[in-house]
Amino acid sequence: MTNNPHISIQHLNVFAGDQRILKDISINIPNKKVISIIGPSGCGKTTLLKCFNRLLDDTPDIKVTGKVLVDGENIYDPKAEVTHIRKKMGLLSQRPYPLPMSIYDNVAYGPRIHGTRKKVDLDKIVETQLKATGLWNEVKDRLNAPATRLSIGQQQRLCLARGLAVEPEIILGDESTSALDPVSTSIIEDLFIKLKEQYTIVLVTHILRQARRVSDYIIFVYMGKIIEFGPTEELLLNPQEELTKEYVKGFIS
Amino acid sequence: MTITKIKLYNYCNAYNHYNQIMSFRLLKDKAYSKLMLVFTSLSVSIVLFIGIGLYCKSLPVLHKSSWGSLLTSSEWKPLKGLFGFFPFIMGTLWVTAISILIALPLCLLTSFYITEYAPNRIRKILVPFVNLLSGIPPVIFGVWGVLFIIPLIQDHIAPHFVEFSTGYSVLAGGIVLAVMIFPLIVSIVCEVLNTIPGELKDASLALGATKWETIRKVSVRKATPGIVAAVVLAISRAFGETIAVLMVCGNNPVVPHSIFDPGYPLPALIANNYGEMMSIPLYDSALMFAALLLFIIILLFNIISRLILARVERKLAV
Ligand SMILES: Nc1ncnc2c1ncn2[C@@H]1O[C@H](COP(=O)(O)OP(=O)(O)O)[C@@H](O)[C@H]1O
Ligand SMILES: [Mg+2]
C-alpha cells in the first residue's frame, strides 16, 4: 500500500503561536481507500485535515512546516498554485454550509470558477453530481430554490455534490455526519463507501462505529501526534499501542 | 383553638404570604412591561407630534399655495411671496446621491480589507481610527472642506470638465458628506462581515476559488441585507446633515444640473435662515414647510427601504 501513496505527509508540524498543535506527522495515504482519522476532541484532527488542502494558509498566527506530497508534488512548495491544489479535493465540513444561492448555483459554483460557461455543460454537471449524491429526484423540480430551504441532511449531500462538481481526486470530510439524523448519516456513509471506487477519502470522525463501517484504514491521533496507523479491523480489534487500546475501549474520549 | 386549627391557620398564613410574594413579583413584571410600553409609545408619539407640529406651522404657506406648486416650482422669491422648493429638494437629493456613490465603493473595499486581508496588528490600528472619524464634529469637516476640497475642485477637478466653478458645489458637499458617513457604513459592514462563518468561506476556497472570488460571490451575497441596512442608515444621516454641507455647497437656490453646480439642500436652508428675515410674511411658515419636507423625505425613505430590505432578505434567503 505504501508503494504508491496518493498523499504522502512528511515531517509536518503546525504551530499556533509558540504552541505546537501537530507534531512531526509523517504518513502515507493509499490511493482509492477510505481513511478515518480518529482521536479525542482537540487532538488536532481538523488541523491535520486542513493541511491537506492548505486551508490554514489564511489563518493568522498559524505556521505550517514540512511537506505534503499529492501525486508526488509538494503542495507547500512556494511555486505550487493553491487554487489548483484545492480543486483536487472536495471538502465536507462538520455542518453543511450551502453557499447563499440556489441549489443549481451551488453545484455550478466550482465549475463556473474554473471556466465552464456553457449552460448545457453546467446542466449536465449539476444533474450528474446531484444523481451521484442521490439528491436529483428530491430537488429536480426546484433547482432554482435557495439551497437553505433544503433539510440539513439534503444540504450536506448538496455540499458533497458541490465538491464533486470540480472533479476532485480526494474527498475530505470533517465529522461530516455529526449534525445529521441517523437516516441522513447512513445515507452519507453509504455514499462514502460507494465513492471510494473513484476517490481517495479522508474522514475525521469521533464515532468508532462509523470509522469501522466505512474505512479501510484508521489513523489514531492523540495530542497532536500520530499514535497508530493501520487497517481498520486490526487497529480496532488488536491495537498495538497502550493509548490506542484505551481510546478504543472508551477510556479516553 | 385546637391544634388542627392552628396548623390550618399557620398553613393559610404561609400560603397567603407565598401568594403575596408571588403576586408582588407578578405585579412588578406587569409594571415593568407597562412602563416599557409607555416609553415606547412616548418615542412614537414624539415622532407624531413633530410631524403634526410642523404641519400646523406650515399651514399659512399651504393656504397660499398648493402642495403641487410648492414642490414643483423653482421660483424662490420670498419677498414676492413665491416659495418654490424644487431646487432645495433637488439639492438634497444630489448631495446625498453623490455622497453615497463616493462612499459606498470605498466603504466596501475598506471593510473587506479590514475583515479579510489586514493582519491583526494593522486591524488593531485601523478600527479605532475609523471610529475616531465618526467622533469628529461636523463643523470640522466643514472647515476641512472649505480649506482643501473647495480649492481642489476649483483648481484641479472642475477645469477638466467645465469652464468655471467656484468649487462650492454639490460635489464638494457630496465629498464632505461621504467622509462623514464613511465610518458609519464601515463599522456596520465590518460587523456584518465578521458574522459570516469561516466554514462558509472555506467551502468556497476549498473549491478552488480565490479569496477575491470568495468575497465577491459569497461574502457580499451573504452580507447584502446588512450592507443595504448600513446604506439606508447612512443615507438617512446624509439627508439631515446640515452644517458641514452648508459650508461647502454654495447655497444657491437653483436646481443643480451638474456636480460642479452649487446646490442648496433643505437643512442648509433652514439653518441659514431661521431666526433671520422673519419679518417677511410667510417666511417662517415656509421654513417650517422645508422642515416638514425633510421630515417626510426621511420618513418615506425609511419605510421604502424597510420594504426593500424585506424583499432582499426573502429573495436571497440567506
Ligand atoms: N487558529 C488556531 N489558533 C490557535 N490554536 C488553534 C487554532 N486552531 C486550532 N487550535 C488548537 O489546536 C488544537 C487542535 O484543534 P483541532 O484540530 O480543531 O482539534 P480536533 O478537530 O481534533 O477537535 C486545539 O487545542 C486547538 O485549541
Ligand atoms: Mg474538529
Coordinates of C-alpha atoms and ligand atoms in Angstrom, one line a residue:
Chain A
M1 CA 0.0 0.0 0.0
T2 CA 2.9 2.4 0.7
N3 CA 4.4 1.8 -2.7
N4 CA 2.2 4.2 -4.5
P5 CA 0.7 6.6 -1.9
H6 CA -1.8 9.2 -3.1
I7 CA -0.9 11.6 -0.4
S8 CA 2.4 11.5 1.5
I9 CA 2.9 13.6 4.6
Q10 CA 6.4 14.1 5.7
H11 CA 7.5 15.7 9.0
L12 CA 4.5 18.0 9.1
N13 CA 4.4 20.4 12.1
V14 CA 1.8 23.0 12.8
F15 CA 2.4 25.9 15.2
A16 CA -0.2 28.2 16.7
G17 CA 1.9 30.9 18.2
D18 CA 4.5 29.1 20.3
Q19 CA 2.3 26.1 20.8
R20 CA 2.8 23.1 18.6
I21 CA -0.5 21.5 17.7
L22 CA 0.7 18.9 15.2
K23 CA 4.0 17.2 16.0
D24 CA 6.1 15.7 13.3
I25 CA 3.4 13.9 11.3
S26 CA 4.6 11.5 8.7
I27 CA 2.2 9.2 6.9
N28 CA 1.3 7.7 3.5
I29 CA -2.3 7.7 2.4
P30 CA -3.1 5.0 -0.1
N31 CA -5.0 5.5 -3.3
K32 CA -8.8 5.0 -3.6
K33 CA -9.3 3.9 0.0
V34 CA -11.2 5.4 2.9
I35 CA -9.0 6.5 5.8
S36 CA -10.5 7.6 9.1
I37 CA -8.7 9.9 11.5
I38 CA -9.9 9.3 15.0
G39 CA -8.9 10.8 18.3
P40 CA -10.3 12.7 21.2
S41 CA -11.5 16.3 20.6
G42 CA -8.8 18.9 20.5
C43 CA -6.1 16.4 19.4
G44 CA -5.6 18.1 16.1
K45 CA -7.8 16.1 13.6
T46 CA -9.3 19.2 12.0
T47 CA -6.0 20.9 11.8
L48 CA -4.5 17.8 10.1
L49 CA -7.3 17.7 7.6
K50 CA -6.9 21.3 6.8
C51 CA -3.2 20.8 6.0
F52 CA -4.3 18.6 3.1
N53 CA -5.6 21.5 1.1
R54 CA -3.8 24.4 2.7
L55 CA -6.9 25.8 4.3
L56 CA -4.6 27.0 7.1
D57 CA -2.9 29.5 4.8
D58 CA -5.1 32.4 5.7
T59 CA -5.4 31.6 9.4
P60 CA -3.5 34.3 11.3
D61 CA -0.7 33.1 13.7
I62 CA -0.6 29.6 12.3
K63 CA 2.6 28.3 10.8
V64 CA 3.0 25.0 8.8
T65 CA 6.3 23.3 8.2
G66 CA 7.1 20.1 6.4
K67 CA 5.9 18.5 3.2
V68 CA 2.6 17.2 1.9
L69 CA 3.0 15.4 -1.4
V70 CA -0.1 14.9 -3.5
D71 CA 0.6 12.7 -6.6
G72 CA 4.3 13.3 -5.8
E73 CA 4.0 17.1 -5.8
N74 CA 4.7 19.1 -2.7
I75 CA 1.7 21.3 -2.2
Y76 CA 3.6 23.5 0.3
D77 CA 6.2 24.3 -2.4
P78 CA 6.1 28.1 -2.8
K79 CA 5.6 27.6 -6.5
A80 CA 2.6 25.4 -6.1
E81 CA -0.7 27.1 -7.1
V82 CA -3.1 26.9 -4.2
T83 CA -6.3 27.1 -6.2
H84 CA -5.1 24.2 -8.3
I85 CA -4.3 22.1 -5.2
R86 CA -7.7 22.8 -3.6
K87 CA -9.5 21.9 -6.8
K88 CA -8.2 18.4 -6.4
M89 CA -10.0 17.9 -3.1
G90 CA -13.6 18.2 -2.1
L91 CA -14.3 19.3 1.4
L92 CA -17.3 18.4 3.5
S93 CA -17.4 20.2 6.8
Q94 CA -18.9 19.5 10.2
R95 CA -22.2 21.2 9.4
P96 CA -23.5 21.8 5.9
Y97 CA -22.6 25.3 4.7
P98 CA -24.6 25.8 1.4
L99 CA -23.5 28.9 -0.4
P100 CA -26.1 31.7 -0.3
M101 CA -27.5 30.9 -3.7
S102 CA -29.8 28.4 -5.4
I103 CA -29.4 24.6 -5.4
Y104 CA -28.3 24.7 -9.0
D105 CA -25.8 27.5 -8.5
N106 CA -24.3 25.8 -5.5
V107 CA -23.3 22.8 -7.7
A108 CA -22.3 25.0 -10.7
Y109 CA -20.2 27.3 -8.5
G110 CA -17.0 25.4 -8.7
P111 CA -17.2 24.6 -12.5
R112 CA -18.0 28.2 -13.2
I113 CA -15.0 29.4 -11.3
H114 CA -12.8 27.0 -13.2
G115 CA -14.1 28.3 -16.6
T116 CA -17.1 26.2 -17.5
R117 CA -19.5 28.7 -19.1
K118 CA -21.9 26.8 -21.4
K119 CA -25.4 26.2 -20.0
V120 CA -25.6 22.7 -21.4
D121 CA -22.3 21.7 -19.8
L122 CA -23.3 23.1 -16.4
D123 CA -26.7 21.4 -16.7
K124 CA -25.0 18.1 -17.2
I125 CA -22.6 18.5 -14.3
V126 CA -25.4 19.6 -12.0
E127 CA -27.5 16.6 -13.0
T128 CA -24.7 14.1 -12.8
Q129 CA -23.5 15.2 -9.3
L130 CA -27.0 15.5 -7.9
K131 CA -27.6 12.0 -9.1
A132 CA -24.3 10.8 -7.6
T133 CA -25.4 12.0 -4.2
G134 CA -28.9 10.7 -4.6
L135 CA -30.4 14.2 -4.5
W136 CA -31.7 14.5 -8.0
N137 CA -35.1 13.1 -7.6
E138 CA -35.7 15.2 -4.5
V139 CA -34.7 18.5 -6.0
K140 CA -35.0 18.3 -9.7
D141 CA -38.2 20.4 -9.7
R142 CA -36.8 23.2 -7.6
L143 CA -33.3 23.7 -8.8
N144 CA -33.7 27.4 -8.5
A145 CA -34.9 27.5 -4.9
P146 CA -32.4 28.7 -2.4
A147 CA -30.2 25.9 -1.0
T148 CA -31.1 26.9 2.5
R149 CA -34.6 25.6 2.1
L150 CA -33.4 22.0 2.0
S151 CA -33.3 19.9 5.1
I152 CA -29.9 19.6 6.9
G153 CA -29.3 16.1 5.5
Q154 CA -30.1 17.2 2.0
Q155 CA -27.9 20.3 2.4
Q156 CA -25.0 18.1 3.4
R157 CA -25.5 15.9 0.3
L158 CA -25.7 19.1 -1.8
C159 CA -22.4 20.2 -0.3
L160 CA -20.9 16.8 -1.3
A161 CA -22.3 17.3 -4.8
R162 CA -20.8 20.8 -4.9
G163 CA -17.4 19.4 -4.0
L164 CA -17.6 16.5 -6.6
A165 CA -18.5 19.0 -9.3
V166 CA -14.9 20.3 -9.6
E167 CA -13.8 16.7 -10.3
P168 CA -11.5 16.2 -7.3
E169 CA -9.4 13.1 -6.7
I170 CA -9.7 13.3 -2.9
I171 CA -12.6 13.9 -0.6
L172 CA -12.0 15.3 2.8
G173 CA -14.7 15.0 5.5
D174 CA -14.5 16.6 8.9
E175 CA -17.1 14.9 11.2
S176 CA -19.5 15.4 8.3
T177 CA -22.3 13.5 9.9
S178 CA -22.2 14.9 13.3
A179 CA -25.1 17.4 12.7
L180 CA -27.2 14.8 10.9
D181 CA -30.0 12.5 12.0
P182 CA -29.4 8.7 11.8
V183 CA -31.1 8.2 8.4
S184 CA -29.1 11.0 6.7
T185 CA -26.0 9.8 8.5
S186 CA -26.3 6.3 6.9
I187 CA -27.0 7.8 3.5
I188 CA -23.8 9.8 3.7
E189 CA -21.8 6.8 5.0
D190 CA -23.2 4.7 2.1
L191 CA -22.1 7.4 -0.3
F192 CA -18.6 7.4 1.0
I193 CA -18.4 3.6 0.5
K194 CA -19.7 4.0 -3.0
L195 CA -17.4 6.9 -3.8
K196 CA -14.2 5.2 -2.8
E197 CA -14.2 3.4 -6.2
Q198 CA -13.3 6.7 -7.7
Y199 CA -11.8 8.8 -4.9
T200 CA -9.4 8.7 -2.1
I201 CA -11.4 9.6 1.0
V202 CA -10.1 11.0 4.3
L203 CA -12.6 11.3 7.1
V204 CA -12.3 12.8 10.5
T205 CA -14.7 11.1 12.9
H206 CA -15.2 10.5 16.6
I207 CA -17.7 7.7 16.1
L208 CA -15.8 4.4 16.1
R209 CA -18.7 2.6 14.7
Q210 CA -18.7 4.9 11.7
A211 CA -14.9 4.5 11.3
R212 CA -15.3 0.7 11.4
R213 CA -18.2 0.7 8.9
V214 CA -16.7 2.9 6.2
S215 CA -13.0 2.9 6.4
D216 CA -10.2 0.7 5.2
Y217 CA -7.5 2.3 7.4
I218 CA -7.6 4.2 10.6
I219 CA -5.2 6.9 11.9
F220 CA -5.3 7.4 15.7
V221 CA -4.2 10.9 16.7
Y222 CA -3.5 11.9 20.3
M223 CA -2.2 15.3 21.5
G224 CA -1.0 16.3 18.0
K225 CA 0.9 13.1 17.4
I226 CA 0.0 10.0 15.3
I227 CA 0.0 7.1 17.7
E228 CA -1.0 4.4 15.4
F229 CA -1.9 3.8 11.8
G230 CA -3.3 0.5 10.4
P231 CA -6.0 -1.4 8.7
T232 CA -9.4 -0.8 10.3
E233 CA -10.1 -4.2 11.9
E234 CA -6.6 -4.7 13.1
L235 CA -6.4 -1.3 14.8
L236 CA -9.8 -1.5 16.4
L237 CA -9.6 -5.2 17.5
N238 CA -6.0 -5.6 18.2
P239 CA -4.3 -2.2 18.9
Q240 CA -0.6 -2.2 19.4
E241 CA -0.3 0.9 21.5
E242 CA -1.5 1.4 25.0
L243 CA -3.1 4.7 24.2
T244 CA -5.0 3.3 21.3
K245 CA -6.2 0.4 23.4
E246 CA -7.6 2.8 26.0
Y247 CA -9.2 5.1 23.4
V248 CA -10.8 2.2 21.6
K249 CA -12.1 0.8 24.9
G250 CA -13.6 4.2 25.6
F251 CA -11.3 5.2 28.4
I252 CA -10.1 8.4 26.7
S253 CA -12.7 10.5 25.0
Chain B
M1 CA -58.1 26.9 69.1
T2 CA -57.4 23.2 68.5
I3 CA -54.1 22.0 67.2
T4 CA -55.5 21.4 63.8
K5 CA -57.0 24.8 63.6
I6 CA -53.6 26.3 64.5
K7 CA -52.0 24.2 61.9
L8 CA -54.6 25.2 59.4
Y9 CA -54.2 28.8 60.3
N10 CA -50.4 28.7 60.0
Y11 CA -50.7 26.9 56.8
C12 CA -53.1 29.6 55.4
N13 CA -50.8 32.3 56.6
A14 CA -47.9 30.8 54.9
Y15 CA -50.0 30.3 51.8
N16 CA -51.1 33.9 51.8
H17 CA -47.6 35.0 52.4
Y18 CA -46.4 32.9 49.5
N19 CA -49.3 34.3 47.4
Q20 CA -48.3 37.9 48.3
I21 CA -44.7 37.4 47.3
M22 CA -45.9 35.8 44.0
S23 CA -48.4 38.5 43.2
F24 CA -45.9 41.1 44.1
R25 CA -43.4 39.7 41.6
L26 CA -46.1 39.3 39.0
L27 CA -47.1 42.9 39.7
K28 CA -43.5 44.1 39.2
D29 CA -43.4 42.2 36.0
K30 CA -46.6 43.8 34.9
A31 CA -45.5 47.2 36.0
Y32 CA -42.2 47.0 34.0
S33 CA -43.9 45.8 30.9
K34 CA -46.4 48.7 31.2
L35 CA -43.5 51.1 31.8
M36 CA -41.8 49.9 28.7
L37 CA -44.9 50.3 26.7
V38 CA -45.3 53.9 27.9
F39 CA -41.7 54.8 26.9
T40 CA -42.0 53.1 23.6
S41 CA -45.3 54.9 22.8
L42 CA -43.7 58.1 24.0
S43 CA -41.0 57.9 21.4
V44 CA -43.6 57.0 18.7
S45 CA -45.8 59.9 19.8
I46 CA -42.8 62.3 19.7
V47 CA -42.3 61.5 16.0
L48 CA -46.1 62.0 15.5
F49 CA -46.1 65.3 17.5
I50 CA -43.1 66.7 15.5
G51 CA -44.9 65.8 12.2
I52 CA -48.2 67.4 13.4
G53 CA -46.4 70.4 14.8
L54 CA -44.5 71.0 11.6
Y55 CA -47.7 70.6 9.6
C56 CA -49.6 73.1 11.6
K57 CA -46.8 75.7 11.4
S58 CA -46.7 75.2 7.6
L59 CA -50.4 75.8 7.2
P60 CA -50.1 79.5 6.4
V61 CA -47.9 78.8 3.4
L62 CA -50.0 75.8 2.4
H63 CA -53.1 78.1 2.4
K64 CA -51.5 80.4 -0.1
S65 CA -50.0 77.8 -2.5
S66 CA -50.9 74.1 -3.1
W67 CA -48.6 71.2 -2.3
G68 CA -48.1 70.7 -6.0
S69 CA -46.8 74.2 -6.7
L70 CA -44.7 74.3 -3.6
L71 CA -43.0 71.0 -4.5
T72 CA -42.5 71.6 -8.3
S73 CA -41.9 75.3 -8.6
S74 CA -38.3 76.6 -8.8
E75 CA -39.2 80.2 -8.0
W76 CA -37.7 81.2 -4.7
K77 CA -38.6 84.8 -4.2
P78 CA -39.7 85.2 -0.5
L79 CA -40.2 89.0 -0.9
K80 CA -42.8 88.4 -3.6
G81 CA -44.3 85.5 -1.6
L82 CA -43.1 82.9 -4.1
F83 CA -41.9 79.8 -2.4
G84 CA -40.7 77.0 -4.8
F85 CA -39.0 74.2 -3.0
F86 CA -37.9 72.2 -6.0
P87 CA -34.3 73.5 -6.0
F88 CA -33.9 72.6 -2.4
I89 CA -35.3 69.1 -2.8
M90 CA -33.0 68.5 -5.8
G91 CA -30.1 70.0 -3.8
T92 CA -30.7 67.5 -1.0
L93 CA -31.0 64.6 -3.4
W94 CA -27.9 65.5 -5.4
V95 CA -25.7 65.9 -2.4
T96 CA -26.9 62.7 -0.8
A97 CA -26.7 60.7 -4.0
I98 CA -23.1 61.9 -4.7
S99 CA -22.0 61.1 -1.1
I100 CA -23.3 57.6 -1.3
L101 CA -21.9 56.9 -4.8
I102 CA -18.5 58.0 -3.5
A103 CA -18.7 56.4 -0.1
L104 CA -20.1 53.0 -0.9
P105 CA -17.3 51.5 -3.0
L106 CA -14.7 52.9 -0.7
C107 CA -16.5 51.6 2.4
L108 CA -16.9 48.2 0.9
L109 CA -13.3 47.9 -0.1
T110 CA -12.2 49.2 3.3
S111 CA -14.4 46.7 5.1
F112 CA -13.2 43.8 3.1
Y113 CA -9.6 44.9 3.8
I114 CA -10.2 45.2 7.5
T115 CA -12.1 41.9 7.9
E116 CA -10.4 39.7 5.3
Y117 CA -6.9 40.9 4.5
A118 CA -5.5 43.1 7.2
P119 CA -3.0 41.5 9.6
N120 CA -4.1 41.6 13.2
R121 CA -1.8 44.4 14.1
I122 CA -2.9 46.7 11.3
R123 CA -6.5 45.9 12.1
K124 CA -5.9 47.0 15.7
I125 CA -4.8 50.4 14.5
L126 CA -7.4 50.8 11.7
V127 CA -10.6 50.1 13.6
P128 CA -10.1 52.7 16.3
F129 CA -9.1 55.2 13.7
V130 CA -12.3 54.6 11.7
N131 CA -14.3 55.0 14.9
L132 CA -12.4 58.2 15.7
L133 CA -13.5 59.6 12.4
S134 CA -17.2 59.3 13.5
G135 CA -16.4 61.3 16.6
I136 CA -15.2 64.4 14.8
P137 CA -17.7 67.2 15.0
P138 CA -19.4 68.1 11.6
V139 CA -18.1 71.7 11.7
I140 CA -14.5 70.5 11.5
F141 CA -15.4 68.5 8.4
G142 CA -16.9 71.7 7.0
V143 CA -13.7 73.7 7.6
W144 CA -11.7 70.9 6.1
G145 CA -14.0 71.0 3.1
V146 CA -13.6 74.8 2.6
L147 CA -9.8 74.6 3.1
F148 CA -9.0 71.6 1.0
I149 CA -11.9 70.2 -1.1
I150 CA -13.1 73.6 -2.5
P151 CA -9.6 74.6 -3.9
L152 CA -9.1 71.0 -5.1
I153 CA -12.3 71.1 -7.1
Q154 CA -11.9 74.7 -8.3
D155 CA -8.3 74.3 -9.5
H156 CA -7.8 70.7 -10.3
I157 CA -11.0 68.8 -10.9
A158 CA -13.6 71.2 -12.4
P159 CA -11.3 72.8 -15.1
H160 CA -11.2 69.4 -16.8
F161 CA -14.9 69.3 -17.2
V162 CA -16.5 72.8 -17.0
E163 CA -15.4 76.3 -17.9
F164 CA -15.8 77.8 -14.5
S165 CA -16.6 76.7 -11.0
T166 CA -16.0 78.4 -7.7
G167 CA -15.6 75.0 -6.1
Y168 CA -18.6 75.5 -3.9
S169 CA -20.8 72.8 -5.4
V170 CA -22.9 69.7 -4.7
L171 CA -19.7 67.7 -5.4
A172 CA -17.9 69.4 -2.5
G173 CA -21.0 68.7 -0.3
G174 CA -21.0 65.1 -1.5
I175 CA -17.3 64.6 -0.8
V176 CA -17.5 66.0 2.7
L177 CA -20.7 64.0 3.4
A178 CA -19.0 60.9 2.1
V179 CA -16.2 61.2 4.5
M180 CA -18.7 61.8 7.3
I181 CA -20.8 58.7 6.6
F182 CA -17.8 56.5 5.8
P183 CA -17.2 55.3 9.4
L184 CA -20.9 54.6 9.9
I185 CA -21.0 52.3 6.9
V186 CA -17.6 50.7 7.5
S187 CA -18.4 49.8 11.1
I188 CA -21.7 48.2 10.3
V189 CA -20.4 46.4 7.2
C190 CA -17.4 45.1 9.2
E191 CA -19.7 43.8 11.9
V192 CA -21.9 42.0 9.3
L193 CA -18.8 40.5 7.5
N194 CA -17.5 39.3 10.8
T195 CA -20.6 37.3 11.4
I196 CA -20.1 35.2 8.2
P197 CA -18.9 31.8 9.3
G198 CA -15.3 30.9 8.4
E199 CA -16.6 27.5 7.2
L200 CA -18.7 29.1 4.6
K201 CA -15.7 30.9 3.2
D202 CA -13.6 27.8 3.5
A203 CA -16.3 25.9 1.4
S204 CA -15.7 28.4 -1.4
L205 CA -11.9 28.4 -1.1
A206 CA -11.9 24.6 -0.9
L207 CA -13.5 24.5 -4.4
G208 CA -10.5 26.4 -5.7
A209 CA -12.0 29.9 -5.6
T210 CA -9.6 32.7 -4.9
K211 CA -10.0 35.0 -1.9
W212 CA -11.4 37.8 -4.0
E213 CA -13.8 35.4 -5.8
T214 CA -15.0 34.2 -2.4
I215 CA -15.6 37.7 -1.2
R216 CA -17.4 38.8 -4.3
K217 CA -19.6 35.8 -4.8
V218 CA -20.1 34.5 -1.3
S219 CA -19.4 37.1 1.4
V220 CA -21.0 40.0 -0.4
R221 CA -24.2 38.0 -1.2
K222 CA -24.4 36.8 2.4
A223 CA -23.9 40.3 3.7
T224 CA -26.2 42.1 1.2
P225 CA -29.1 42.6 3.7
G226 CA -26.6 44.1 6.2
I227 CA -25.0 46.3 3.5
V228 CA -28.4 47.6 2.5
A229 CA -29.2 48.4 6.1
A230 CA -25.9 50.2 6.5
V231 CA -26.5 52.3 3.4
V232 CA -30.1 53.1 4.5
L233 CA -28.8 54.4 7.8
A234 CA -26.1 56.4 6.1
I235 CA -28.5 57.9 3.6
S236 CA -30.8 58.9 6.4
R237 CA -27.9 60.6 8.1
A238 CA -26.8 62.3 4.9
F239 CA -30.2 63.7 4.3
G240 CA -30.1 65.5 7.6
E241 CA -26.5 66.6 7.8
T242 CA -26.5 70.4 7.9
I243 CA -23.5 72.4 9.0
A244 CA -20.7 70.7 7.1
V245 CA -22.8 70.6 3.9
L246 CA -23.9 74.2 4.3
M247 CA -20.3 75.4 4.4
V248 CA -19.3 73.9 1.1
C249 CA -22.4 73.7 -1.1
G250 CA -22.7 77.2 -2.4
N251 CA -26.2 77.7 -1.1
N252 CA -27.7 78.9 -4.3
P253 CA -31.4 78.2 -4.7
V254 CA -31.3 76.8 -8.3
V255 CA -31.6 73.3 -9.4
P256 CA -28.1 71.8 -10.0
H257 CA -27.5 70.4 -13.4
S258 CA -24.0 69.1 -12.9
I259 CA -21.9 68.1 -10.0
F260 CA -20.0 71.3 -10.3
D261 CA -23.1 73.5 -9.8
P262 CA -23.9 74.9 -6.4
G263 CA -26.9 73.5 -4.5
Y264 CA -29.0 74.4 -1.6
P265 CA -30.1 71.4 0.5
L266 CA -33.2 71.7 2.8
P267 CA -31.3 71.5 6.1
A268 CA -29.0 74.3 5.0
L269 CA -32.0 76.4 4.0
I270 CA -33.5 76.1 7.5
A271 CA -30.2 76.6 9.4
N272 CA -29.2 79.6 7.3
N273 CA -32.4 81.5 7.6
Y274 CA -34.2 80.5 10.7
G275 CA -34.4 83.4 13.1
E276 CA -33.5 85.9 10.4
M277 CA -35.6 87.8 7.9
M278 CA -38.6 86.7 9.9
S279 CA -40.3 90.0 9.1
I280 CA -41.0 88.7 5.6
P281 CA -44.6 87.4 5.6
L282 CA -45.0 83.7 5.4
Y283 CA -41.2 83.2 5.6
D284 CA -41.2 81.3 8.9
S285 CA -44.0 79.2 7.7
A286 CA -42.1 78.4 4.5
L287 CA -39.1 77.3 6.6
M288 CA -41.4 75.1 8.7
F289 CA -42.6 73.6 5.4
A290 CA -39.0 72.9 4.5
A291 CA -38.6 71.1 7.8
L292 CA -41.8 69.2 7.1
L293 CA -40.5 68.2 3.7
L294 CA -37.2 66.9 5.1
F295 CA -39.2 65.0 7.8
I296 CA -41.4 63.4 5.1
I297 CA -38.5 62.5 2.8
I298 CA -36.7 60.7 5.7
L299 CA -39.9 59.0 6.8
L300 CA -40.8 57.8 3.3
F301 CA -37.2 56.8 2.6
N302 CA -37.1 54.7 5.8
I303 CA -40.4 53.0 5.0
I304 CA -39.5 52.2 1.4
S305 CA -36.1 50.9 2.3
R306 CA -37.6 48.7 5.0
L307 CA -39.8 47.1 2.3
I308 CA -36.8 46.7 0.0
L309 CA -34.8 45.1 2.8
A310 CA -37.5 42.6 3.5
R311 CA -37.7 41.7 -0.2
V312 CA -33.9 41.3 -0.5
E313 CA -33.8 39.1 2.5
R314 CA -36.6 36.9 1.2
K315 CA -35.2 36.7 -2.3
L316 CA -31.7 35.8 -1.2
A317 CA -32.9 33.6 1.6
V318 CA -29.5 33.9 3.2
Ligands
LIG1 N1 -6.3 29.0 14.8 C1 -5.9 28.4 15.9 N2 -5.1 29.2 16.8 C2 -4.7 28.6 17.9 N3 -4.9 27.3 18.3 C3 -5.6 26.6 17.5 C4 -6.2 27.1 16.2 N4 -6.9 26.1 15.7 C5 -6.8 25.0 16.5 N5 -6.1 25.3 17.6 C6 -5.7 24.4 18.7 O1 -5.2 23.2 18.1 C7 -5.7 22.1 18.8 C8 -6.3 21.1 17.8 O2 -7.5 21.6 17.3 P1 -8.4 20.9 16.2 O3 -7.6 20.5 15.1 O4 -9.6 21.7 15.9 O5 -8.8 19.6 17.1 P2 -10.0 18.5 16.7 O6 -10.5 18.7 15.4 O7 -9.2 17.2 16.9 O8 -11.0 18.6 17.8 C9 -6.7 22.5 19.8 O9 -6.0 22.5 21.1 C10 -7.0 24.0 19.4 O10 -7.2 24.7 20.6
MG2 MG -12.5 19.1 14.8

